PDB file of C-alpha atoms in Angstrom:
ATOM      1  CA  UNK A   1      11.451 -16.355  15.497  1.00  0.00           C
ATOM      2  CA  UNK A   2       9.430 -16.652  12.523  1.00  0.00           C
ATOM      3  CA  UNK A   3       6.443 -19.144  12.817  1.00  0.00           C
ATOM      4  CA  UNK A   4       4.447 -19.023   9.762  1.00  0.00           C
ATOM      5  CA  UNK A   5       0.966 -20.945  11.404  1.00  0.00           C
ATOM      6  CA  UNK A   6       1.297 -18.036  14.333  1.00  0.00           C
ATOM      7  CA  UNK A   7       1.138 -15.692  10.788  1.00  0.00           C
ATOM      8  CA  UNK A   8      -1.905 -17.378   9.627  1.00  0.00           C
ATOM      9  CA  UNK A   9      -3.495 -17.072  12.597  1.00  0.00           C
ATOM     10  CA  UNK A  10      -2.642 -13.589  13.293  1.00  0.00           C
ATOM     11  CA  UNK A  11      -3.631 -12.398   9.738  1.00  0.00           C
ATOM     12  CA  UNK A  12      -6.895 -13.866  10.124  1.00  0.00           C
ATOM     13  CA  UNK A  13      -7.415 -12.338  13.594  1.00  0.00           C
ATOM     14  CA  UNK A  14      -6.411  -8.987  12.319  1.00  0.00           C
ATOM     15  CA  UNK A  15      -8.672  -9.748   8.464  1.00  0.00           C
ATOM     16  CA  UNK A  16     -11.573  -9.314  11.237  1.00  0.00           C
ATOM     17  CA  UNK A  17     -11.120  -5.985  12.039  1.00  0.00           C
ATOM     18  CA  UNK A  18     -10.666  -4.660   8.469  1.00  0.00           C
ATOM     19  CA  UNK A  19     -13.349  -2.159   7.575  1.00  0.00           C
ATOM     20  CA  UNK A  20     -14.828  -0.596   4.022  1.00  0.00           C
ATOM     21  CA  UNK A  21     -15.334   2.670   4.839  1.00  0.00           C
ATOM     22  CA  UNK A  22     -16.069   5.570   6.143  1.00  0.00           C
ATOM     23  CA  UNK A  23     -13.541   7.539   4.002  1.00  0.00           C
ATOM     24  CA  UNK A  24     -11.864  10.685   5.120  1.00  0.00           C
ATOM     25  CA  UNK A  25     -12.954  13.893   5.040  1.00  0.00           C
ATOM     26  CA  UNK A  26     -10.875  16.997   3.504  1.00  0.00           C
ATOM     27  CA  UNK A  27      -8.899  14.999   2.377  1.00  0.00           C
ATOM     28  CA  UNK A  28      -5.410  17.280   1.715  1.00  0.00           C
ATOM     29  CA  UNK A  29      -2.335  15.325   2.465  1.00  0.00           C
ATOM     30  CA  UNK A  30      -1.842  11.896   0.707  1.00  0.00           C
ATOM     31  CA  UNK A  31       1.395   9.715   1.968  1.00  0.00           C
ATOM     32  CA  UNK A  32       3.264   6.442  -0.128  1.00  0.00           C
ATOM     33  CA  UNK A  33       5.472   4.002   1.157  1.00  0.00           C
ATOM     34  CA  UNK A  34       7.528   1.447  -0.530  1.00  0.00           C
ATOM     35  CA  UNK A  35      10.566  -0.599   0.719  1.00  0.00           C
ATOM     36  CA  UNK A  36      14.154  -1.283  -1.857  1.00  0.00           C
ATOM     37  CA  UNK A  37      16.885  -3.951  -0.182  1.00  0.00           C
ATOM     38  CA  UNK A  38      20.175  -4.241  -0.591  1.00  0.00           C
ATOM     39  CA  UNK A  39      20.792  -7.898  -0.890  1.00  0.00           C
ATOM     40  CA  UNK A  40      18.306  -9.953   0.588  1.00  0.00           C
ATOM     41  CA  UNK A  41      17.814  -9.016   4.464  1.00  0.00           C
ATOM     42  CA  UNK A  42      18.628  -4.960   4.476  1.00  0.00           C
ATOM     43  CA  UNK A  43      15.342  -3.484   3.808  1.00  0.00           C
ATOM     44  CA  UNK A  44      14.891   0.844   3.229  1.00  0.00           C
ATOM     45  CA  UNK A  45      11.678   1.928   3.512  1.00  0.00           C
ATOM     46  CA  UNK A  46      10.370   5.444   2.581  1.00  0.00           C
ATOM     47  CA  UNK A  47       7.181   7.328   3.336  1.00  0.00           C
ATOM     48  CA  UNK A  48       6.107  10.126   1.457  1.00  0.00           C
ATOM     49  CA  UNK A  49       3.488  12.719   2.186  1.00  0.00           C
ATOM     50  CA  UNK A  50       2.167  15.031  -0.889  1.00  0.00           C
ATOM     51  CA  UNK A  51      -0.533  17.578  -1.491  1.00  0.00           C
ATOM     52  CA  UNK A  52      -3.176  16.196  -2.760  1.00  0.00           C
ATOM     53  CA  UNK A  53      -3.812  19.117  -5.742  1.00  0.00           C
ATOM     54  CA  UNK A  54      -0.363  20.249  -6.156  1.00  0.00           C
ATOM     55  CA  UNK A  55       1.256  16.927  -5.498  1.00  0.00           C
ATOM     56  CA  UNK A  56       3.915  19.187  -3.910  1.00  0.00           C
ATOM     57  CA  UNK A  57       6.437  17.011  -1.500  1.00  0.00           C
ATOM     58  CA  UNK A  58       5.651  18.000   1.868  1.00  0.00           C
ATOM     59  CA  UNK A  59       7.963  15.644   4.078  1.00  0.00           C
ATOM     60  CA  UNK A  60       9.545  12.964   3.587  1.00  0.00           C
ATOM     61  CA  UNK A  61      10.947   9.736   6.538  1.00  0.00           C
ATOM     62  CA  UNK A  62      13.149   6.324   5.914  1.00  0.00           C
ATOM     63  CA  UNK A  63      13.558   3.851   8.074  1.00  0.00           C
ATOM     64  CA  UNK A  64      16.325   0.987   7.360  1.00  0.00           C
ATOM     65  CA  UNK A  65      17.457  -2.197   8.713  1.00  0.00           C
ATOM     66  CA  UNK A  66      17.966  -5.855   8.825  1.00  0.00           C
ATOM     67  CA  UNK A  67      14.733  -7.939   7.592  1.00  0.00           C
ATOM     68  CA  UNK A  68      15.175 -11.530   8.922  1.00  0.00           C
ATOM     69  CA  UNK A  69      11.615 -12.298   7.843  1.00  0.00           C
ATOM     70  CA  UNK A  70      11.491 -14.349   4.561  1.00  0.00           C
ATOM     71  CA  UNK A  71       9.425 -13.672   1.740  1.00  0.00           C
ATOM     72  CA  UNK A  72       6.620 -15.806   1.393  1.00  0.00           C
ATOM     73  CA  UNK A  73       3.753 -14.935  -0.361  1.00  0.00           C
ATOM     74  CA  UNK A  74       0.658 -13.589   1.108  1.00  0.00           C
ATOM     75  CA  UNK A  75       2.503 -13.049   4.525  1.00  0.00           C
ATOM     76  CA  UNK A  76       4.584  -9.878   3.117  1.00  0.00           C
ATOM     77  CA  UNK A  77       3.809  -7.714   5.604  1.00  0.00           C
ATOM     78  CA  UNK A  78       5.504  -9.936   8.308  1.00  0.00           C
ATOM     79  CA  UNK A  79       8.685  -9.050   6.333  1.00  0.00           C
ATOM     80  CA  UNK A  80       8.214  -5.438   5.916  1.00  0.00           C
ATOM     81  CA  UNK A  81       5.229  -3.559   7.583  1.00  0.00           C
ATOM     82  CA  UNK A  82       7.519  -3.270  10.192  1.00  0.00           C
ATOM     83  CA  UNK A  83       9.850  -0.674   8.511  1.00  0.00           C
ATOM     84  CA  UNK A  84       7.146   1.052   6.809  1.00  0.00           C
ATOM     85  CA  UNK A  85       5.558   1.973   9.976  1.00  0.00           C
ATOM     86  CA  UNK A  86       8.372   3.478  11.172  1.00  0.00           C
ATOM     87  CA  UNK A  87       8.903   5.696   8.696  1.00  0.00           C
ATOM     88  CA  UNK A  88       5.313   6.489   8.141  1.00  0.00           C
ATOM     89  CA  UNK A  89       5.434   7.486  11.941  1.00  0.00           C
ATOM     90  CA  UNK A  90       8.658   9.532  11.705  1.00  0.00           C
ATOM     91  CA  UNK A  91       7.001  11.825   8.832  1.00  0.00           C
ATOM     92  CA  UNK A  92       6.768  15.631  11.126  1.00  0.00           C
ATOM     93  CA  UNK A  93       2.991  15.589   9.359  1.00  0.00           C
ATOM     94  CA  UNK A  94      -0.288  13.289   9.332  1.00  0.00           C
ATOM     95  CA  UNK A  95      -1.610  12.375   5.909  1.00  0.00           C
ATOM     96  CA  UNK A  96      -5.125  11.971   5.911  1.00  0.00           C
ATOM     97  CA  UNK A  97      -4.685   8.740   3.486  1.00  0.00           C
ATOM     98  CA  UNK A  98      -2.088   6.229   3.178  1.00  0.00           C
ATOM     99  CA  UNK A  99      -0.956   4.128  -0.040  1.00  0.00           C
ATOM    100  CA  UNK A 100       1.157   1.423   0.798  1.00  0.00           C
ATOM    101  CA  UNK A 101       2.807  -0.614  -2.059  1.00  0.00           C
ATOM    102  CA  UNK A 102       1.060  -3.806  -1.599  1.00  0.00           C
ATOM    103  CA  UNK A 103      -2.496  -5.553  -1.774  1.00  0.00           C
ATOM    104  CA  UNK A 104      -5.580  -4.741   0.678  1.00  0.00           C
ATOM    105  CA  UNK A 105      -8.026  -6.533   0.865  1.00  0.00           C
ATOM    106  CA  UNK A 106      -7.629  -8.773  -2.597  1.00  0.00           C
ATOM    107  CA  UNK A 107      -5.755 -11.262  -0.475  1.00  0.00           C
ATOM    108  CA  UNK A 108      -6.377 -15.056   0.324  1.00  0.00           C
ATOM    109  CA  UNK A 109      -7.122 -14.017   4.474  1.00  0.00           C
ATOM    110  CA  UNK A 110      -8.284 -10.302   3.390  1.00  0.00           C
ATOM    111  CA  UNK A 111      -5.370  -9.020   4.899  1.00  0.00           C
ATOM    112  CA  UNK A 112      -2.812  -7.473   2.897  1.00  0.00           C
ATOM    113  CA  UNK A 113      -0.283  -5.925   3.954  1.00  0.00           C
ATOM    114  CA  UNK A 114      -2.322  -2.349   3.115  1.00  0.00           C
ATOM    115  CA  UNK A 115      -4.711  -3.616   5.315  1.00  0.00           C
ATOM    116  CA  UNK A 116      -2.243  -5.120   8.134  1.00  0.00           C
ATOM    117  CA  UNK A 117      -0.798  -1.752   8.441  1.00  0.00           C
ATOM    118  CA  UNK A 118      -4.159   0.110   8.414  1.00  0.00           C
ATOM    119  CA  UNK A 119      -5.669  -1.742  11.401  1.00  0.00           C
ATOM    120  CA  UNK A 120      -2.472  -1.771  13.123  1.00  0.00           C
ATOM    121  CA  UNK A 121      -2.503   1.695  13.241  1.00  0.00           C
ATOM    122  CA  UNK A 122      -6.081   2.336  12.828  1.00  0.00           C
ATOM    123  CA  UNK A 123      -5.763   4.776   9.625  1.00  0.00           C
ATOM    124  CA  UNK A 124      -7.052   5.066   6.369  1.00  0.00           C
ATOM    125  CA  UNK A 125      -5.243   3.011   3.485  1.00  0.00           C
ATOM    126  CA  UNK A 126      -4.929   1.990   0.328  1.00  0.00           C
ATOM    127  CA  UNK A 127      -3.519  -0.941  -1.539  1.00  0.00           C
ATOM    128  CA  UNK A 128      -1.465  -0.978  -4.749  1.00  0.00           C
ATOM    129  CA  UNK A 129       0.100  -3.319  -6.532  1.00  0.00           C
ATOM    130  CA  UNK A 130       1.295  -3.947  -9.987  1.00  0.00           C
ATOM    131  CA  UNK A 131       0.579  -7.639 -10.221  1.00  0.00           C
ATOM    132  CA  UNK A 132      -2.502  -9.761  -9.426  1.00  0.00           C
ATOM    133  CA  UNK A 133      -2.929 -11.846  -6.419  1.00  0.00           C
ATOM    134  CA  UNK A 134      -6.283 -12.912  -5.251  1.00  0.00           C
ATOM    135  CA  UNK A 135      -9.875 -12.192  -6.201  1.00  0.00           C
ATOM    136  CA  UNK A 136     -12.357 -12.201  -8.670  1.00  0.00           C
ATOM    137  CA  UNK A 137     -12.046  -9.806 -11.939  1.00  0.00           C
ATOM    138  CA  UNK A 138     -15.343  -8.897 -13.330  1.00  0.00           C
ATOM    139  CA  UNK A 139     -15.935  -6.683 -16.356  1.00  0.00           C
ATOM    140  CA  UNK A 140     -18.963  -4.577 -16.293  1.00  0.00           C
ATOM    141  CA  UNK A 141     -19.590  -1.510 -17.532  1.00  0.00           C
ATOM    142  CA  UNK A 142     -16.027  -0.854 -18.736  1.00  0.00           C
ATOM    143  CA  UNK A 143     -14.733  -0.967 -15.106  1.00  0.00           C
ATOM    144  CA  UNK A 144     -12.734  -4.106 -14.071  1.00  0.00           C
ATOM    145  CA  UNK A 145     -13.850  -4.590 -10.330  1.00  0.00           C
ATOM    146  CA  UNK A 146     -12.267  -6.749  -8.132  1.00  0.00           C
ATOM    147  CA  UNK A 147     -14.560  -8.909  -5.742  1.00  0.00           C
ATOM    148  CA  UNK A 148     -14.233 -10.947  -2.945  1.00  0.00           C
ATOM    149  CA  UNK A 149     -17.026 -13.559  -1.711  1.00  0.00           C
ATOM    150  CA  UNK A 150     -18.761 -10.917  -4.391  1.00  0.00           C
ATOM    151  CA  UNK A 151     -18.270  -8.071  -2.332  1.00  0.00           C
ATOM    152  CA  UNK A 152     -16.591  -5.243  -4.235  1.00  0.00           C
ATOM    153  CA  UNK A 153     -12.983  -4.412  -2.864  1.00  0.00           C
ATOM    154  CA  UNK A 154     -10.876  -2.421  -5.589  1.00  0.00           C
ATOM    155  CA  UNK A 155     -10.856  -2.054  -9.141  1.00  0.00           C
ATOM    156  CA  UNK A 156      -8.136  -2.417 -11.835  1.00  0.00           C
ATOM    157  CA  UNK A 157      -7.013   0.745 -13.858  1.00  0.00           C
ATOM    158  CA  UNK A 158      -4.992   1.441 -16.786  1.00  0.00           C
ATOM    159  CA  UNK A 159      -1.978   3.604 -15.888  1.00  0.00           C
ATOM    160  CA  UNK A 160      -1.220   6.090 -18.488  1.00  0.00           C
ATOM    161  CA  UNK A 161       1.509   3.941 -19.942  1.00  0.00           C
ATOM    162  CA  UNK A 162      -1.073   0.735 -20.499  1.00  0.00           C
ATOM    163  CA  UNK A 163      -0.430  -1.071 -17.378  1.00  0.00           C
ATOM    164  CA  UNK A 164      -2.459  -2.257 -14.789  1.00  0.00           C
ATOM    165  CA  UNK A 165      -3.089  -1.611 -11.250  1.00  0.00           C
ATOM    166  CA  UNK A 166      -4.849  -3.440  -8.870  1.00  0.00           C
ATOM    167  CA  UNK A 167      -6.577  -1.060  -6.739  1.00  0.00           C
ATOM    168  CA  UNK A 168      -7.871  -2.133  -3.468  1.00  0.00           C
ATOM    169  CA  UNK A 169      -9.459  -0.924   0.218  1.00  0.00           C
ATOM    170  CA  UNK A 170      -6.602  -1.513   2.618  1.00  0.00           C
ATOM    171  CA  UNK A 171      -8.856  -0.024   5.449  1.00  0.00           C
ATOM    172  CA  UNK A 172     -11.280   2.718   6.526  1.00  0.00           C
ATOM    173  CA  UNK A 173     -11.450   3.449   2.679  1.00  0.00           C
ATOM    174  CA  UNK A 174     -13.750   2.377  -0.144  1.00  0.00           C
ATOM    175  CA  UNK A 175     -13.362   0.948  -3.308  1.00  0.00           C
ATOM    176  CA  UNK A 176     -14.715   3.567  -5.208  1.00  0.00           C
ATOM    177  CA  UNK A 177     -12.083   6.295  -3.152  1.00  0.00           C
ATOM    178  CA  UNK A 178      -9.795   4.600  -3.439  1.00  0.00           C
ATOM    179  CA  UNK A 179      -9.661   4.524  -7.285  1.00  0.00           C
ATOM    180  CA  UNK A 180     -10.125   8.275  -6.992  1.00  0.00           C
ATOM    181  CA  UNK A 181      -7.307   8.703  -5.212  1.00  0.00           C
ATOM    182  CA  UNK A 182      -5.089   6.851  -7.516  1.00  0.00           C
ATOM    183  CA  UNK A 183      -6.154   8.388 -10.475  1.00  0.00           C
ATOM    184  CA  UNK A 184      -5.730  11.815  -9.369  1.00  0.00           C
ATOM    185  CA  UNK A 185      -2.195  11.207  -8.399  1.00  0.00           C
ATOM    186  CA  UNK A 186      -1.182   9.291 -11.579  1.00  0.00           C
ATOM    187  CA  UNK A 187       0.915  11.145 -13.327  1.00  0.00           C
ATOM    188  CA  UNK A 188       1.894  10.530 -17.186  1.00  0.00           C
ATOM    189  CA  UNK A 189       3.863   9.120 -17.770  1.00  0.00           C
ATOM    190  CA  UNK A 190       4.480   7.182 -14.764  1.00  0.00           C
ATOM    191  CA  UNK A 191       3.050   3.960 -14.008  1.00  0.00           C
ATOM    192  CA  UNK A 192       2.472   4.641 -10.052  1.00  0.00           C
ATOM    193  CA  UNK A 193       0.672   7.092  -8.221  1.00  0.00           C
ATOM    194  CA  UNK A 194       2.876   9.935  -7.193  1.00  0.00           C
ATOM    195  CA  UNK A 195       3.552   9.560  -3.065  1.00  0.00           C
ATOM    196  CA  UNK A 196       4.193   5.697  -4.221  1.00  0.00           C
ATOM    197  CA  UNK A 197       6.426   6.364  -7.156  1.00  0.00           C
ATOM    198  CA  UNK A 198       8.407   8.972  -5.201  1.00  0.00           C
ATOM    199  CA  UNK A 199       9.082   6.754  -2.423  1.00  0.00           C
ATOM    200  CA  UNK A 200       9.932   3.978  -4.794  1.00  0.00           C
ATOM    201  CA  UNK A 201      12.298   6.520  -6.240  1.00  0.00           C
ATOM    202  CA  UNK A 202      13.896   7.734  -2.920  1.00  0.00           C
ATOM    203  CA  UNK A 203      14.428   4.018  -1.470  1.00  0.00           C
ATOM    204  CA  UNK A 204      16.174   2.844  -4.445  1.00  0.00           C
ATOM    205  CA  UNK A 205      18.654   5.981  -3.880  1.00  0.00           C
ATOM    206  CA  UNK A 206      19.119   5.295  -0.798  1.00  0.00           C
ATOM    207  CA  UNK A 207      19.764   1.580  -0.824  1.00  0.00           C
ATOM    208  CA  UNK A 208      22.291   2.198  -4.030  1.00  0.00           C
ATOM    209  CA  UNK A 209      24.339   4.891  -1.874  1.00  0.00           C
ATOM    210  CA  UNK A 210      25.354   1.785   0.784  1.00  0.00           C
ATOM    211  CA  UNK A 211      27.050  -0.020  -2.457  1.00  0.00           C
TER     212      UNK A 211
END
């Protein structure tokens, strides 16, 4: 069962074992994952592992099932970090970085669910997500940085269609790596990095071939 005060407390537990840095070395293979439902409670989620420089698709895991877990905001990786990590962990390779579809560390507990599934698994992720959710925006130097308790986490970037992206550490990462990665694997004229956008792509195939 659910209990959303055993969440809180869990998420703030977890929030202290977050980390900024170090990042990765050799950095080669770069995975995504992203979850599409059918309905309300049958979740897909897809991980997708790339080349880095070719942005070549490499391997490629689902996982499906029934998500009982509500949505409530801030607590979304309650609902679905569970299928992610299963098909993260049924990939045949290790990426050296992960981007999950979700915040990091711009979250109300610092604990995103970027950042829940990096220190549940101890490995390197990212955060990104298309809409804003917590943190401070500051302007300097033509960069938008995003800062929490004025500590830099992430950044927001202009995809190559105009939008935004808000960029954060999800764990073992920094802020300024993590925007590297991103923009190397945007690709005009999509609005996500690649190992994202493909597994957004494959998960919404998947879930329309049950209708």
């Amino acid at each position: 069962m659910f209990i959303h005060s055993r969440a809180l407390k869990l998420q703030r537990k977890l929030s202290e074992l977050v980390r900024i840095g170090p990042n990765p070395t050799n950095v080669e293979i770069v995975a995504g994952l992203d979850v599409s439902y059918r309905g309300k409670d049958f979740g897909v989620a897809v991980a997708v592992a790339i080349d880095r420089n070719t942005h070549k698709v490499l391997d490629c895991a689902a996982s499906r099932g029934k998500v009982d877990i509500p949505y409530v905001p801030g607590l979304l990786a309650f609902r679905e970090a569970a299928l992610m990590i299963a098909a993260l962990e049924s990939l045949s390779i290790k990426p050296d970085v992960v981007m999950v579809n979700g915040h990091g560390l711009a979250h109300p507990r610092k604990l995103g669910i970027a950042s829940h599934i990096g220190v549940v698994l101890n490995i390197s992720t990212i955060g990104i997500a298309r809409h804003y959710l917590y943190g401070k925006i500051v302007s300097e130097n033509s960069e938008n940085k995003i800062l929490i308790e004025d500590k830099l986490v992430g950044y927001v970037i202009r995809t190559p269609r105009g939008g935004k992206l808000y960029v954060t550490v999800g764990h073992r990462v920094t802020p300024d790596f993590a925007r590297r990665i991103t923009q190397e694997l945007l690709k005009p004229p999509f609005s996500l990095p690649e190992p994202i956008r493909l597994a957004d792509q494959i998960s919404r195939r998947i879930v329309r071939s049950y209708v």
